[in-house]
Coordinates of C-alpha atoms in Angstrom, one line a residue:
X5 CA 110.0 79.9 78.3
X6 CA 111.8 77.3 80.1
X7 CA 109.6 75.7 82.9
X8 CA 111.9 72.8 85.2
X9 CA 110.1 69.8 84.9
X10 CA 110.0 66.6 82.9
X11 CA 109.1 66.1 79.2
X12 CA 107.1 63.3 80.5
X13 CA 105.2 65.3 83.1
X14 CA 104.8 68.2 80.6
X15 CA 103.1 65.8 78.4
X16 CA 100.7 64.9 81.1
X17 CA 99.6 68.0 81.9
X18 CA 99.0 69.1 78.3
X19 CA 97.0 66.1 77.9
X20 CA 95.1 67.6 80.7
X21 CA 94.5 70.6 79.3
X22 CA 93.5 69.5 75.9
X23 CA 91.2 67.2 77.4
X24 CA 89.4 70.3 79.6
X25 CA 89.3 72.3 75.8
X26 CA 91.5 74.6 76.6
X27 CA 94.8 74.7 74.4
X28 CA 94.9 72.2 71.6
X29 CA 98.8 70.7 70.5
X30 CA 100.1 71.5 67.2
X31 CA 102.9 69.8 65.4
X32 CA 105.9 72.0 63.5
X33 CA 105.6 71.6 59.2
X34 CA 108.6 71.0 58.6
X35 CA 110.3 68.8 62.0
X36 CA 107.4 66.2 63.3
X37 CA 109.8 65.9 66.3
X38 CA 108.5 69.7 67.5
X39 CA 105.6 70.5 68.6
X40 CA 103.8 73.5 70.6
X41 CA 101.1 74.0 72.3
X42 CA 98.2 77.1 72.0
X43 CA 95.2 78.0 73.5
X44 CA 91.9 78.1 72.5
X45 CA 89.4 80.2 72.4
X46 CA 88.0 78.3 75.6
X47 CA 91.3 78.5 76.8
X48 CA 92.0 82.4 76.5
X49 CA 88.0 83.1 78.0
X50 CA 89.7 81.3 80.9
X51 CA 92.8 83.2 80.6
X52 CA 91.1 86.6 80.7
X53 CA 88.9 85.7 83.4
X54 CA 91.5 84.6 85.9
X55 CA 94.4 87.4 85.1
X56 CA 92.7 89.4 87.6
X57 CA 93.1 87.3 90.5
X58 CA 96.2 85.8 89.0
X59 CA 97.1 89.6 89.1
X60 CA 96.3 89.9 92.6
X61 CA 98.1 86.6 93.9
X62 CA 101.5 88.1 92.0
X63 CA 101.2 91.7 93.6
X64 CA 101.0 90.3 96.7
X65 CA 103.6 87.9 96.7
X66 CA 105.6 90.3 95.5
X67 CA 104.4 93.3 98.1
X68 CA 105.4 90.6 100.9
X69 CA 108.5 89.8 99.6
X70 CA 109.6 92.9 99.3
X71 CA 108.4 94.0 102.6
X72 CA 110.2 91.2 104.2
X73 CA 113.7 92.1 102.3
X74 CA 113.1 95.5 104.6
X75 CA 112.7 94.3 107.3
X76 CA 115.9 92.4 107.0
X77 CA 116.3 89.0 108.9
X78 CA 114.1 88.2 112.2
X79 CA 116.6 88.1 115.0

């Protein structure tokens, strides 16, 4: 997944994360240099609560846009 920000600010908001318990950052066996990050168990009860309304927010964004692509340009 490719997400356009910083490495520093990507850092940040990890630390963020891990510090609300809800992904935890693991380092690569065999290159130190690469790490990931994964959720928790915390992390995915939070995850499954909010995909729902996450759902919800995406359909209709979506519903608007496409709306608005019909009705073309406002004159």
């Amino acid at each position: 997944m490719y997400i356009d920000k910083s490495q520093n600010a990507i850092s940040q908001l990890v630390a963020r994360l891990e510090t609300c318990h809800t992904v935890e950052r693991c380092f690569s066996e065999t290159d130190r240099r690469s790490s990931y990050v994964r959720l928790t168990e915390e992390g995915r009860r939070a995850y499954e609560e909010a995909l729902p309304n996450i759902a919800k927010v995406m359909s209709e964004a979506l519903n608007n846009k496409v709306i608005k692509e019909k009705e073309g340009p406002k004159q």
